[in-house]
Amino acid sequence: MAPSPIQAPGKMITAQGPVDHDVPREIATDELPSVLDEYVQAARNAVEAGLDGVEVHAANGYLLHQFLSPNSNERSDEYGGSPQRRARFVVEVVSAVAQAIGAERVGVRISPGHQLNGIAEVDEGDMASTYGSLVDQIAGLKLAYLSILADPSGQLFADLSQRFSGSVIANDGFSEVTSLMSVEQTLSSGHADAVAVGRPYLANPDLEVRWAQGAELNEPNMDTFYGGGAEGYTDYPTLAEGA
Ligand SMILES: Cc1cc2nc3c(=O)[nH]c(=O)nc-3n(C[C@H](O)[C@H](O)[C@H](O)COP(=O)(O)O)c2cc1C
């Protein structure tokens, strides 16, 4: 079994084992079409493998988020500089993936202001312009959903949700574990149609039954997060199994 990032911290896990990360470099403008093609091919592969759809990940410091954030995007071509230009590559990727597999099979995740993995989005005006531009340009595509990792009671969340107009999924990150009460609060705000549940669902395969019954929950074990195999993912007991 491949080691997990926890077992090999700071390493990149490949089929050949853990290796050091390359030193990051700016992608040349003429390389971008091939990067976009990789997203499209990955989406096609997912559908061909039988999945219902894909989530284009533009959150949490991953590649597309690095285009959006002013501290990671230092480009001087048409993909850098203004908020609109920083949103451009994400719009192009989402549009191309939607065209390839059908917009109804495509969701997008964003995490404005989530300072993770080197992201420093601290200017609220800039965030409103960047994410506003992004959402305005994908709102017409009729995507499956927009997943926003941010404070669902915040102004930016409400603004983006309104501008998207389709289904919006909320999650406010790792600081507080999602609870039934927080889900109900978020849904009653009217700015989200659903809530993404991470750790409680990972630890409770029958979470909806437990929440409905007010039953005890299994505690998630952080040591098995991001593991290389099934442990910590498929082995938590259901109520019926006696826990
Ligand atoms: C084991 C594990 C893996 C995760 N992987 C991802 C991921 O690949 N991409 C992502 O955007 N969030 C990922 N998350 C974060 C969750 O989507 C969610 O934002 C986080 O768990 C907070 O919600 P919660 O309080 O319901 O757990 C992961 C969380 C856990 C526990």
PDB file of C-alpha atoms and ligand atoms in Angstrom:
ATOM      1  CA  MET A   1       0.000   0.000   0.000  1.00  0.00           C
ATOM      2  CA  ALA A   2       1.329   3.473  -0.871  1.00  0.00           C
ATOM      3  CA  PRO A   3       2.369   5.517   2.165  1.00  0.00           C
ATOM      4  CA  SER A   4       0.113   8.445   3.023  1.00  0.00           C
ATOM      5  CA  PRO A   5       1.206  12.101   3.228  1.00  0.00           C
ATOM      6  CA  ILE A   6       1.031  11.633   7.006  1.00  0.00           C
ATOM      7  CA  GLN A   7       3.511   8.754   6.864  1.00  0.00           C
ATOM      8  CA  ALA A   8       5.785  10.695   4.501  1.00  0.00           C
ATOM      9  CA  PRO A   9       5.305  14.348   5.470  1.00  0.00           C
ATOM     10  CA  GLY A  10       6.570  16.924   2.989  1.00  0.00           C
ATOM     11  CA  LYS A  11       6.814  14.328   0.233  1.00  0.00           C
ATOM     12  CA  MET A  12       4.795  13.838  -2.905  1.00  0.00           C
ATOM     13  CA  ILE A  13       3.285  10.357  -3.079  1.00  0.00           C
ATOM     14  CA  THR A  14       3.748   8.749  -6.489  1.00  0.00           C
ATOM     15  CA  ALA A  15       3.282   5.239  -7.850  1.00  0.00           C
ATOM     16  CA  GLN A  16       7.028   4.799  -7.332  1.00  0.00           C
ATOM     17  CA  GLY A  17       6.817   5.881  -3.673  1.00  0.00           C
ATOM     18  CA  PRO A  18       7.417   9.170  -1.835  1.00  0.00           C
ATOM     19  CA  VAL A  19       9.540  11.713  -3.719  1.00  0.00           C
ATOM     20  CA  ASP A  20      10.583  15.307  -3.045  1.00  0.00           C
ATOM     21  CA  HIS A  21       8.365  18.006  -4.539  1.00  0.00           C
ATOM     22  CA  ASP A  22       9.672  19.829  -7.587  1.00  0.00           C
ATOM     23  CA  VAL A  23      10.407  23.504  -7.008  1.00  0.00           C
ATOM     24  CA  PRO A  24       7.172  25.209  -8.194  1.00  0.00           C
ATOM     25  CA  ARG A  25       7.415  27.417 -11.264  1.00  0.00           C
ATOM     26  CA  GLU A  26       4.990  29.601 -13.174  1.00  0.00           C
ATOM     27  CA  ILE A  27       3.219  27.748 -15.989  1.00  0.00           C
ATOM     28  CA  ALA A  28       4.097  29.379 -19.337  1.00  0.00           C
ATOM     29  CA  THR A  29       1.127  30.885 -21.182  1.00  0.00           C
ATOM     30  CA  ASP A  30       1.532  28.455 -24.075  1.00  0.00           C
ATOM     31  CA  GLU A  31       1.446  25.497 -21.668  1.00  0.00           C
ATOM     32  CA  LEU A  32      -1.987  26.432 -20.307  1.00  0.00           C
ATOM     33  CA  PRO A  33      -4.022  24.725 -23.079  1.00  0.00           C
ATOM     34  CA  SER A  34      -2.397  21.397 -22.223  1.00  0.00           C
ATOM     35  CA  VAL A  35      -3.124  21.922 -18.511  1.00  0.00           C
ATOM     36  CA  LEU A  36      -6.737  22.678 -19.394  1.00  0.00           C
ATOM     37  CA  ASP A  37      -6.824  19.521 -21.532  1.00  0.00           C
ATOM     38  CA  GLU A  38      -5.714  17.495 -18.506  1.00  0.00           C
ATOM     39  CA  TYR A  39      -8.756  18.686 -16.544  1.00  0.00           C
ATOM     40  CA  VAL A  40     -11.004  17.786 -19.476  1.00  0.00           C
ATOM     41  CA  GLN A  41      -9.406  14.365 -19.905  1.00  0.00           C
ATOM     42  CA  ALA A  42      -9.648  13.647 -16.177  1.00  0.00           C
ATOM     43  CA  ALA A  43     -13.357  14.518 -16.248  1.00  0.00           C
ATOM     44  CA  ARG A  44     -13.924  12.275 -19.275  1.00  0.00           C
ATOM     45  CA  ASN A  45     -12.044   9.455 -17.573  1.00  0.00           C
ATOM     46  CA  ALA A  46     -14.185   9.838 -14.447  1.00  0.00           C
ATOM     47  CA  VAL A  47     -17.408   9.582 -16.423  1.00  0.00           C
ATOM     48  CA  GLU A  48     -16.078   6.672 -18.454  1.00  0.00           C
ATOM     49  CA  ALA A  49     -15.200   4.917 -15.183  1.00  0.00           C
ATOM     50  CA  GLY A  50     -18.855   5.205 -14.145  1.00  0.00           C
ATOM     51  CA  LEU A  51     -18.855   8.271 -11.893  1.00  0.00           C
ATOM     52  CA  ASP A  52     -21.860  10.593 -12.026  1.00  0.00           C
ATOM     53  CA  GLY A  53     -19.771  13.711 -12.318  1.00  0.00           C
ATOM     54  CA  VAL A  54     -16.763  15.674 -11.152  1.00  0.00           C
ATOM     55  CA  GLU A  55     -16.023  18.578  -8.860  1.00  0.00           C
ATOM     56  CA  VAL A  56     -13.579  21.075 -10.329  1.00  0.00           C
ATOM     57  CA  HIS A  57     -11.423  21.937  -7.342  1.00  0.00           C
ATOM     58  CA  ALA A  58     -10.642  25.660  -7.270  1.00  0.00           C
ATOM     59  CA  ALA A  59     -10.213  25.753  -3.477  1.00  0.00           C
ATOM     60  CA  ASN A  60      -7.778  25.139  -0.626  1.00  0.00           C
ATOM     61  CA  GLY A  61      -4.594  26.268  -2.364  1.00  0.00           C
ATOM     62  CA  TYR A  62      -4.674  23.755  -5.197  1.00  0.00           C
ATOM     63  CA  LEU A  63      -3.659  24.831  -8.708  1.00  0.00           C
ATOM     64  CA  LEU A  64      -6.806  26.711  -9.735  1.00  0.00           C
ATOM     65  CA  HIS A  65      -6.966  28.530  -6.398  1.00  0.00           C
ATOM     66  CA  GLN A  66      -3.377  29.664  -7.025  1.00  0.00           C
ATOM     67  CA  PHE A  67      -4.611  31.501 -10.130  1.00  0.00           C
ATOM     68  CA  LEU A  68      -7.327  33.269  -8.125  1.00  0.00           C
ATOM     69  CA  SER A  69      -5.260  34.483  -5.197  1.00  0.00           C
ATOM     70  CA  PRO A  70      -3.208  37.665  -5.603  1.00  0.00           C
ATOM     71  CA  ASN A  71      -0.378  36.348  -3.400  1.00  0.00           C
ATOM     72  CA  SER A  72       0.223  33.250  -5.535  1.00  0.00           C
ATOM     73  CA  ASN A  73      -0.629  34.635  -8.982  1.00  0.00           C
ATOM     74  CA  GLU A  74       2.225  36.922 -10.036  1.00  0.00           C
ATOM     75  CA  ARG A  75       1.575  36.508 -13.735  1.00  0.00           C
ATOM     76  CA  SER A  76       1.964  39.363 -16.176  1.00  0.00           C
ATOM     77  CA  ASP A  77       0.004  37.735 -19.026  1.00  0.00           C
ATOM     78  CA  GLU A  78      -3.785  37.830 -19.462  1.00  0.00           C
ATOM     79  CA  TYR A  79      -4.194  35.319 -16.611  1.00  0.00           C
ATOM     80  CA  GLY A  80      -2.724  37.589 -13.945  1.00  0.00           C
ATOM     81  CA  GLY A  81      -3.088  41.077 -12.522  1.00  0.00           C
ATOM     82  CA  SER A  82      -6.699  42.200 -12.190  1.00  0.00           C
ATOM     83  CA  PRO A  83      -9.353  40.103 -10.384  1.00  0.00           C
ATOM     84  CA  GLN A  84     -11.004  39.381 -13.746  1.00  0.00           C
ATOM     85  CA  ARG A  85      -7.755  38.116 -15.227  1.00  0.00           C
ATOM     86  CA  ARG A  86      -7.006  35.944 -12.205  1.00  0.00           C
ATOM     87  CA  ALA A  87     -10.465  34.371 -12.539  1.00  0.00           C
ATOM     88  CA  ARG A  88      -9.979  33.695 -16.225  1.00  0.00           C
ATOM     89  CA  PHE A  89      -8.223  30.308 -16.176  1.00  0.00           C
ATOM     90  CA  VAL A  90     -10.737  28.883 -13.712  1.00  0.00           C
ATOM     91  CA  VAL A  91     -13.596  30.035 -15.951  1.00  0.00           C
ATOM     92  CA  GLU A  92     -11.902  28.446 -18.964  1.00  0.00           C
ATOM     93  CA  VAL A  93     -11.336  25.129 -17.189  1.00  0.00           C
ATOM     94  CA  VAL A  94     -14.873  24.937 -15.788  1.00  0.00           C
ATOM     95  CA  SER A  95     -16.391  25.846 -19.160  1.00  0.00           C
ATOM     96  CA  ALA A  96     -14.290  23.277 -21.022  1.00  0.00           C
ATOM     97  CA  VAL A  97     -15.062  20.497 -18.535  1.00  0.00           C
ATOM     98  CA  ALA A  98     -18.782  21.349 -18.658  1.00  0.00           C
ATOM     99  CA  GLN A  99     -18.736  21.273 -22.435  1.00  0.00           C
ATOM    100  CA  ALA A 100     -16.932  17.916 -22.461  1.00  0.00           C
ATOM    101  CA  ILE A 101     -19.110  15.925 -20.062  1.00  0.00           C
ATOM    102  CA  GLY A 102     -22.267  18.045 -19.647  1.00  0.00           C
ATOM    103  CA  ALA A 103     -22.705  20.936 -17.218  1.00  0.00           C
ATOM    104  CA  GLU A 104     -25.161  18.935 -15.109  1.00  0.00           C
ATOM    105  CA  ARG A 105     -22.290  16.578 -14.208  1.00  0.00           C
ATOM    106  CA  VAL A 106     -19.973  19.351 -13.035  1.00  0.00           C
ATOM    107  CA  GLY A 107     -19.679  21.071  -9.663  1.00  0.00           C
ATOM    108  CA  VAL A 108     -17.097  23.649  -8.620  1.00  0.00           C
ATOM    109  CA  ARG A 109     -15.530  24.167  -5.210  1.00  0.00           C
ATOM    110  CA  ILE A 110     -14.115  27.511  -4.118  1.00  0.00           C
ATOM    111  CA  SER A 111     -12.764  28.659  -0.743  1.00  0.00           C
ATOM    112  CA  PRO A 112     -12.484  32.452  -0.774  1.00  0.00           C
ATOM    113  CA  GLY A 113     -10.331  33.729   2.067  1.00  0.00           C
ATOM    114  CA  HIS A 114      -9.392  30.239   3.257  1.00  0.00           C
ATOM    115  CA  GLN A 115      -5.718  30.715   4.092  1.00  0.00           C
ATOM    116  CA  LEU A 116      -4.571  27.178   3.414  1.00  0.00           C
ATOM    117  CA  ASN A 117      -1.531  25.760   1.623  1.00  0.00           C
ATOM    118  CA  GLY A 118       0.156  29.143   1.214  1.00  0.00           C
ATOM    119  CA  ILE A 119      -2.906  31.116   0.113  1.00  0.00           C
ATOM    120  CA  ALA A 120      -3.214  34.624   1.589  1.00  0.00           C
ATOM    121  CA  GLU A 121      -6.487  36.165   0.433  1.00  0.00           C
ATOM    122  CA  VAL A 122      -6.864  38.996   2.904  1.00  0.00           C
ATOM    123  CA  ASP A 123      -8.248  41.927   0.902  1.00  0.00           C
ATOM    124  CA  GLU A 124     -12.045  41.685   1.101  1.00  0.00           C
ATOM    125  CA  GLY A 125     -12.604  44.047  -1.823  1.00  0.00           C
ATOM    126  CA  ASP A 126     -10.267  42.011  -4.008  1.00  0.00           C
ATOM    127  CA  MET A 127     -11.966  38.756  -2.986  1.00  0.00           C
ATOM    128  CA  ALA A 128     -15.396  40.179  -3.773  1.00  0.00           C
ATOM    129  CA  SER A 129     -14.200  41.233  -7.254  1.00  0.00           C
ATOM    130  CA  THR A 130     -12.264  38.048  -8.038  1.00  0.00           C
ATOM    131  CA  TYR A 131     -14.891  35.568  -6.890  1.00  0.00           C
ATOM    132  CA  GLY A 132     -17.718  37.790  -8.124  1.00  0.00           C
ATOM    133  CA  SER A 133     -16.159  37.782 -11.580  1.00  0.00           C
ATOM    134  CA  LEU A 134     -15.661  34.016 -11.478  1.00  0.00           C
ATOM    135  CA  VAL A 135     -19.203  33.274 -10.317  1.00  0.00           C
ATOM    136  CA  ASP A 136     -20.787  35.702 -12.789  1.00  0.00           C
ATOM    137  CA  GLN A 137     -19.001  33.939 -15.642  1.00  0.00           C
ATOM    138  CA  ILE A 138     -19.937  30.393 -14.630  1.00  0.00           C
ATOM    139  CA  ALA A 139     -23.473  31.188 -13.436  1.00  0.00           C
ATOM    140  CA  GLY A 140     -24.937  30.809 -16.912  1.00  0.00           C
ATOM    141  CA  LEU A 141     -23.456  27.359 -17.531  1.00  0.00           C
ATOM    142  CA  LYS A 142     -26.162  25.506 -15.546  1.00  0.00           C
ATOM    143  CA  LEU A 143     -23.631  23.573 -13.472  1.00  0.00           C
ATOM    144  CA  ALA A 144     -24.716  20.943 -10.938  1.00  0.00           C
ATOM    145  CA  TYR A 145     -23.664  23.125  -8.016  1.00  0.00           C
ATOM    146  CA  LEU A 146     -21.256  25.640  -6.543  1.00  0.00           C
ATOM    147  CA  SER A 147     -19.611  24.484  -3.305  1.00  0.00           C
ATOM    148  CA  ILE A 148     -18.396  27.400  -1.186  1.00  0.00           C
ATOM    149  CA  LEU A 149     -16.025  26.784   1.701  1.00  0.00           C
ATOM    150  CA  ALA A 150     -16.437  29.996   3.720  1.00  0.00           C
ATOM    151  CA  ASP A 151     -18.455  31.372   6.608  1.00  0.00           C
ATOM    152  CA  PRO A 152     -22.038  30.832   5.387  1.00  0.00           C
ATOM    153  CA  SER A 153     -23.260  33.748   7.497  1.00  0.00           C
ATOM    154  CA  GLY A 154     -20.807  36.152   5.842  1.00  0.00           C
ATOM    155  CA  GLN A 155     -21.593  38.822   3.265  1.00  0.00           C
ATOM    156  CA  LEU A 156     -19.357  37.313   0.589  1.00  0.00           C
ATOM    157  CA  PHE A 157     -21.098  33.952   0.880  1.00  0.00           C
ATOM    158  CA  ALA A 158     -24.522  35.568   0.516  1.00  0.00           C
ATOM    159  CA  ASP A 159     -23.359  37.661  -2.419  1.00  0.00           C
ATOM    160  CA  LEU A 160     -21.798  34.735  -4.313  1.00  0.00           C
ATOM    161  CA  SER A 161     -24.767  32.509  -3.612  1.00  0.00           C
ATOM    162  CA  GLN A 162     -27.156  35.102  -5.006  1.00  0.00           C
ATOM    163  CA  ARG A 163     -25.024  35.705  -8.089  1.00  0.00           C
ATOM    164  CA  PHE A 164     -24.699  31.976  -8.836  1.00  0.00           C
ATOM    165  CA  SER A 165     -28.443  31.409  -8.618  1.00  0.00           C
ATOM    166  CA  GLY A 166     -28.091  27.583  -9.000  1.00  0.00           C
ATOM    167  CA  SER A 167     -27.600  25.051  -6.195  1.00  0.00           C
ATOM    168  CA  VAL A 168     -25.099  26.135  -3.559  1.00  0.00           C
ATOM    169  CA  ILE A 169     -23.392  23.794  -1.073  1.00  0.00           C
ATOM    170  CA  ALA A 170     -21.880  25.246   2.101  1.00  0.00           C
ATOM    171  CA  ASN A 171     -19.044  24.134   4.378  1.00  0.00           C
ATOM    172  CA  ASP A 172     -17.046  26.343   6.692  1.00  0.00           C
ATOM    173  CA  GLY A 173     -13.797  24.395   6.902  1.00  0.00           C
ATOM    174  CA  PHE A 174     -11.888  22.545   9.600  1.00  0.00           C
ATOM    175  CA  SER A 175     -12.139  24.948  12.546  1.00  0.00           C
ATOM    176  CA  GLU A 176     -15.541  23.635  13.735  1.00  0.00           C
ATOM    177  CA  VAL A 177     -16.775  20.123  13.050  1.00  0.00           C
ATOM    178  CA  THR A 178     -20.090  20.249  11.157  1.00  0.00           C
ATOM    179  CA  SER A 179     -22.998  19.389  13.450  1.00  0.00           C
ATOM    180  CA  LEU A 180     -26.699  18.875  12.896  1.00  0.00           C
ATOM    181  CA  MET A 181     -27.288  22.247  14.544  1.00  0.00           C
ATOM    182  CA  SER A 182     -24.817  24.057  12.284  1.00  0.00           C
ATOM    183  CA  VAL A 183     -26.352  22.379   9.225  1.00  0.00           C
ATOM    184  CA  GLU A 184     -29.818  23.566  10.242  1.00  0.00           C
ATOM    185  CA  GLN A 185     -28.553  27.071  10.956  1.00  0.00           C
ATOM    186  CA  THR A 186     -26.835  27.302   7.587  1.00  0.00           C
ATOM    187  CA  LEU A 187     -29.858  26.032   5.686  1.00  0.00           C
ATOM    188  CA  SER A 188     -32.173  28.437   7.489  1.00  0.00           C
ATOM    189  CA  SER A 189     -30.039  31.380   6.304  1.00  0.00           C
ATOM    190  CA  GLY A 190     -31.457  30.772   2.832  1.00  0.00           C
ATOM    191  CA  HIS A 191     -28.042  31.200   1.172  1.00  0.00           C
ATOM    192  CA  ALA A 192     -27.262  27.489   0.797  1.00  0.00           C
ATOM    193  CA  ASP A 193     -29.258  24.570  -0.568  1.00  0.00           C
ATOM    194  CA  ALA A 194     -27.153  21.886   1.111  1.00  0.00           C
ATOM    195  CA  VAL A 195     -24.203  21.461   3.472  1.00  0.00           C
ATOM    196  CA  ALA A 196     -21.137  19.338   2.733  1.00  0.00           C
ATOM    197  CA  VAL A 197     -20.365  17.135   5.723  1.00  0.00           C
ATOM    198  CA  GLY A 198     -16.815  15.853   6.129  1.00  0.00           C
ATOM    199  CA  ARG A 199     -15.528  14.343   9.375  1.00  0.00           C
ATOM    200  CA  PRO A 200     -18.855  13.304  10.971  1.00  0.00           C
ATOM    201  CA  TYR A 201     -19.862  11.432   7.834  1.00  0.00           C
ATOM    202  CA  LEU A 202     -16.452   9.827   7.453  1.00  0.00           C
ATOM    203  CA  ALA A 203     -16.750   8.413  10.995  1.00  0.00           C
ATOM    204  CA  ASN A 204     -20.473   7.575  10.772  1.00  0.00           C
ATOM    205  CA  PRO A 205     -21.522   5.738   7.633  1.00  0.00           C
ATOM    206  CA  ASP A 206     -25.133   5.958   8.865  1.00  0.00           C
ATOM    207  CA  LEU A 207     -24.883   9.609   9.915  1.00  0.00           C
ATOM    208  CA  GLU A 208     -28.347  10.513   8.643  1.00  0.00           C
ATOM    209  CA  VAL A 209     -29.891   7.738  10.804  1.00  0.00           C
ATOM    210  CA  ARG A 210     -27.924   8.821  13.878  1.00  0.00           C
ATOM    211  CA  TRP A 211     -28.863  12.472  13.392  1.00  0.00           C
ATOM    212  CA  ALA A 212     -32.516  11.554  12.881  1.00  0.00           C
ATOM    213  CA  GLN A 213     -32.513   9.460  16.074  1.00  0.00           C
ATOM    214  CA  GLY A 214     -30.314  11.776  18.143  1.00  0.00           C
ATOM    215  CA  ALA A 215     -27.948   8.802  18.608  1.00  0.00           C
ATOM    216  CA  GLU A 216     -24.300   8.960  19.748  1.00  0.00           C
ATOM    217  CA  LEU A 217     -21.723   9.572  17.057  1.00  0.00           C
ATOM    218  CA  ASN A 218     -18.435   7.766  16.439  1.00  0.00           C
ATOM    219  CA  GLU A 219     -15.504  10.165  16.860  1.00  0.00           C
ATOM    220  CA  PRO A 220     -13.352  10.621  13.751  1.00  0.00           C
ATOM    221  CA  ASN A 221      -9.751   9.468  14.196  1.00  0.00           C
ATOM    222  CA  MET A 222      -7.447  12.121  12.755  1.00  0.00           C
ATOM    223  CA  ASP A 223      -4.531   9.703  12.613  1.00  0.00           C
ATOM    224  CA  THR A 224      -6.191   7.825   9.776  1.00  0.00           C
ATOM    225  CA  PHE A 225      -7.106  10.905   7.680  1.00  0.00           C
ATOM    226  CA  TYR A 226      -5.413  10.956   4.282  1.00  0.00           C
ATOM    227  CA  GLY A 227      -4.308   7.341   4.702  1.00  0.00           C
ATOM    228  CA  GLY A 228      -3.258   5.217   1.791  1.00  0.00           C
ATOM    229  CA  GLY A 229      -6.002   2.606   2.127  1.00  0.00           C
ATOM    230  CA  ALA A 230      -9.389   1.711   3.549  1.00  0.00           C
ATOM    231  CA  GLU A 231      -8.475   2.203   7.214  1.00  0.00           C
ATOM    232  CA  GLY A 232     -10.370   5.172   8.586  1.00  0.00           C
ATOM    233  CA  TYR A 233     -12.570   5.411   5.503  1.00  0.00           C
ATOM    234  CA  THR A 234     -14.738   2.315   5.306  1.00  0.00           C
ATOM    235  CA  ASP A 235     -14.308   0.648   8.680  1.00  0.00           C
ATOM    236  CA  TYR A 236     -16.302   2.794  11.133  1.00  0.00           C
ATOM    237  CA  PRO A 237     -19.263   0.797  12.508  1.00  0.00           C
ATOM    238  CA  THR A 238     -22.906   1.592  11.877  1.00  0.00           C
ATOM    239  CA  LEU A 239     -25.448   1.619  14.731  1.00  0.00           C
ATOM    240  CA  ALA A 240     -26.714  -1.720  13.479  1.00  0.00           C
ATOM    241  CA  GLU A 241     -23.205  -3.127  13.920  1.00  0.00           C
ATOM    242  CA  GLY A 242     -23.383  -2.154  17.548  1.00  0.00           C
ATOM    243  CA  ALA A 243     -21.477   1.106  17.910  1.00  0.00           C
TER     244      ALA A 243
HETATM  245  C1  LIG B   1      -9.891  12.970   5.320  1.00  0.00           C
HETATM  246  C2  LIG B   1     -10.340  14.271   4.720  1.00  0.00           C
HETATM  247  C3  LIG B   1     -10.010  14.556   3.389  1.00  0.00           C
HETATM  248  C4  LIG B   1     -10.416  15.758   2.807  1.00  0.00           C
HETATM  249  N1  LIG B   1     -10.090  15.999   1.493  1.00  0.00           N
HETATM  250  C5  LIG B   1     -10.490  17.164   0.922  1.00  0.00           C
HETATM  251  C6  LIG B   1     -10.189  17.430  -0.440  1.00  0.00           C
HETATM  252  O1  LIG B   1      -9.569  16.630  -1.138  1.00  0.00           O
HETATM  253  N2  LIG B   1     -10.611  18.611  -0.957  1.00  0.00           N
HETATM  254  C7  LIG B   1     -11.310  19.513  -0.215  1.00  0.00           C
HETATM  255  O2  LIG B   1     -11.681  20.564  -0.742  1.00  0.00           O
HETATM  256  N3  LIG B   1     -11.607  19.286   1.071  1.00  0.00           N
HETATM  257  C8  LIG B   1     -11.221  18.142   1.652  1.00  0.00           C
HETATM  258  N4  LIG B   1     -11.510  17.920   2.979  1.00  0.00           N
HETATM  259  C9  LIG B   1     -12.160  18.968   3.755  1.00  0.00           C
HETATM  260  C10 LIG B   1     -13.673  18.754   3.800  1.00  0.00           C
HETATM  261  O3  LIG B   1     -14.249  18.922   2.526  1.00  0.00           O
HETATM  262  C11 LIG B   1     -14.337  19.766   4.764  1.00  0.00           C
HETATM  263  O4  LIG B   1     -14.127  21.083   4.289  1.00  0.00           O
HETATM  264  C12 LIG B   1     -13.760  19.649   6.166  1.00  0.00           C
HETATM  265  O5  LIG B   1     -13.695  18.288   6.574  1.00  0.00           O
HETATM  266  C13 LIG B   1     -14.602  20.446   7.181  1.00  0.00           C
HETATM  267  O6  LIG B   1     -15.926  19.963   7.259  1.00  0.00           O
HETATM  268  P1  LIG B   1     -16.392  19.023   8.490  1.00  0.00           P
HETATM  269  O7  LIG B   1     -16.384  19.896   9.724  1.00  0.00           O
HETATM  270  O8  LIG B   1     -17.781  18.576   8.090  1.00  0.00           O
HETATM  271  O9  LIG B   1     -15.404  17.902   8.592  1.00  0.00           O
HETATM  272  C14 LIG B   1     -11.132  16.704   3.573  1.00  0.00           C
HETATM  273  C15 LIG B   1     -11.464  16.406   4.905  1.00  0.00           C
HETATM  274  C16 LIG B   1     -11.068  15.204   5.479  1.00  0.00           C
HETATM  275  C17 LIG B   1     -11.427  14.921   6.926  1.00  0.00           C
END
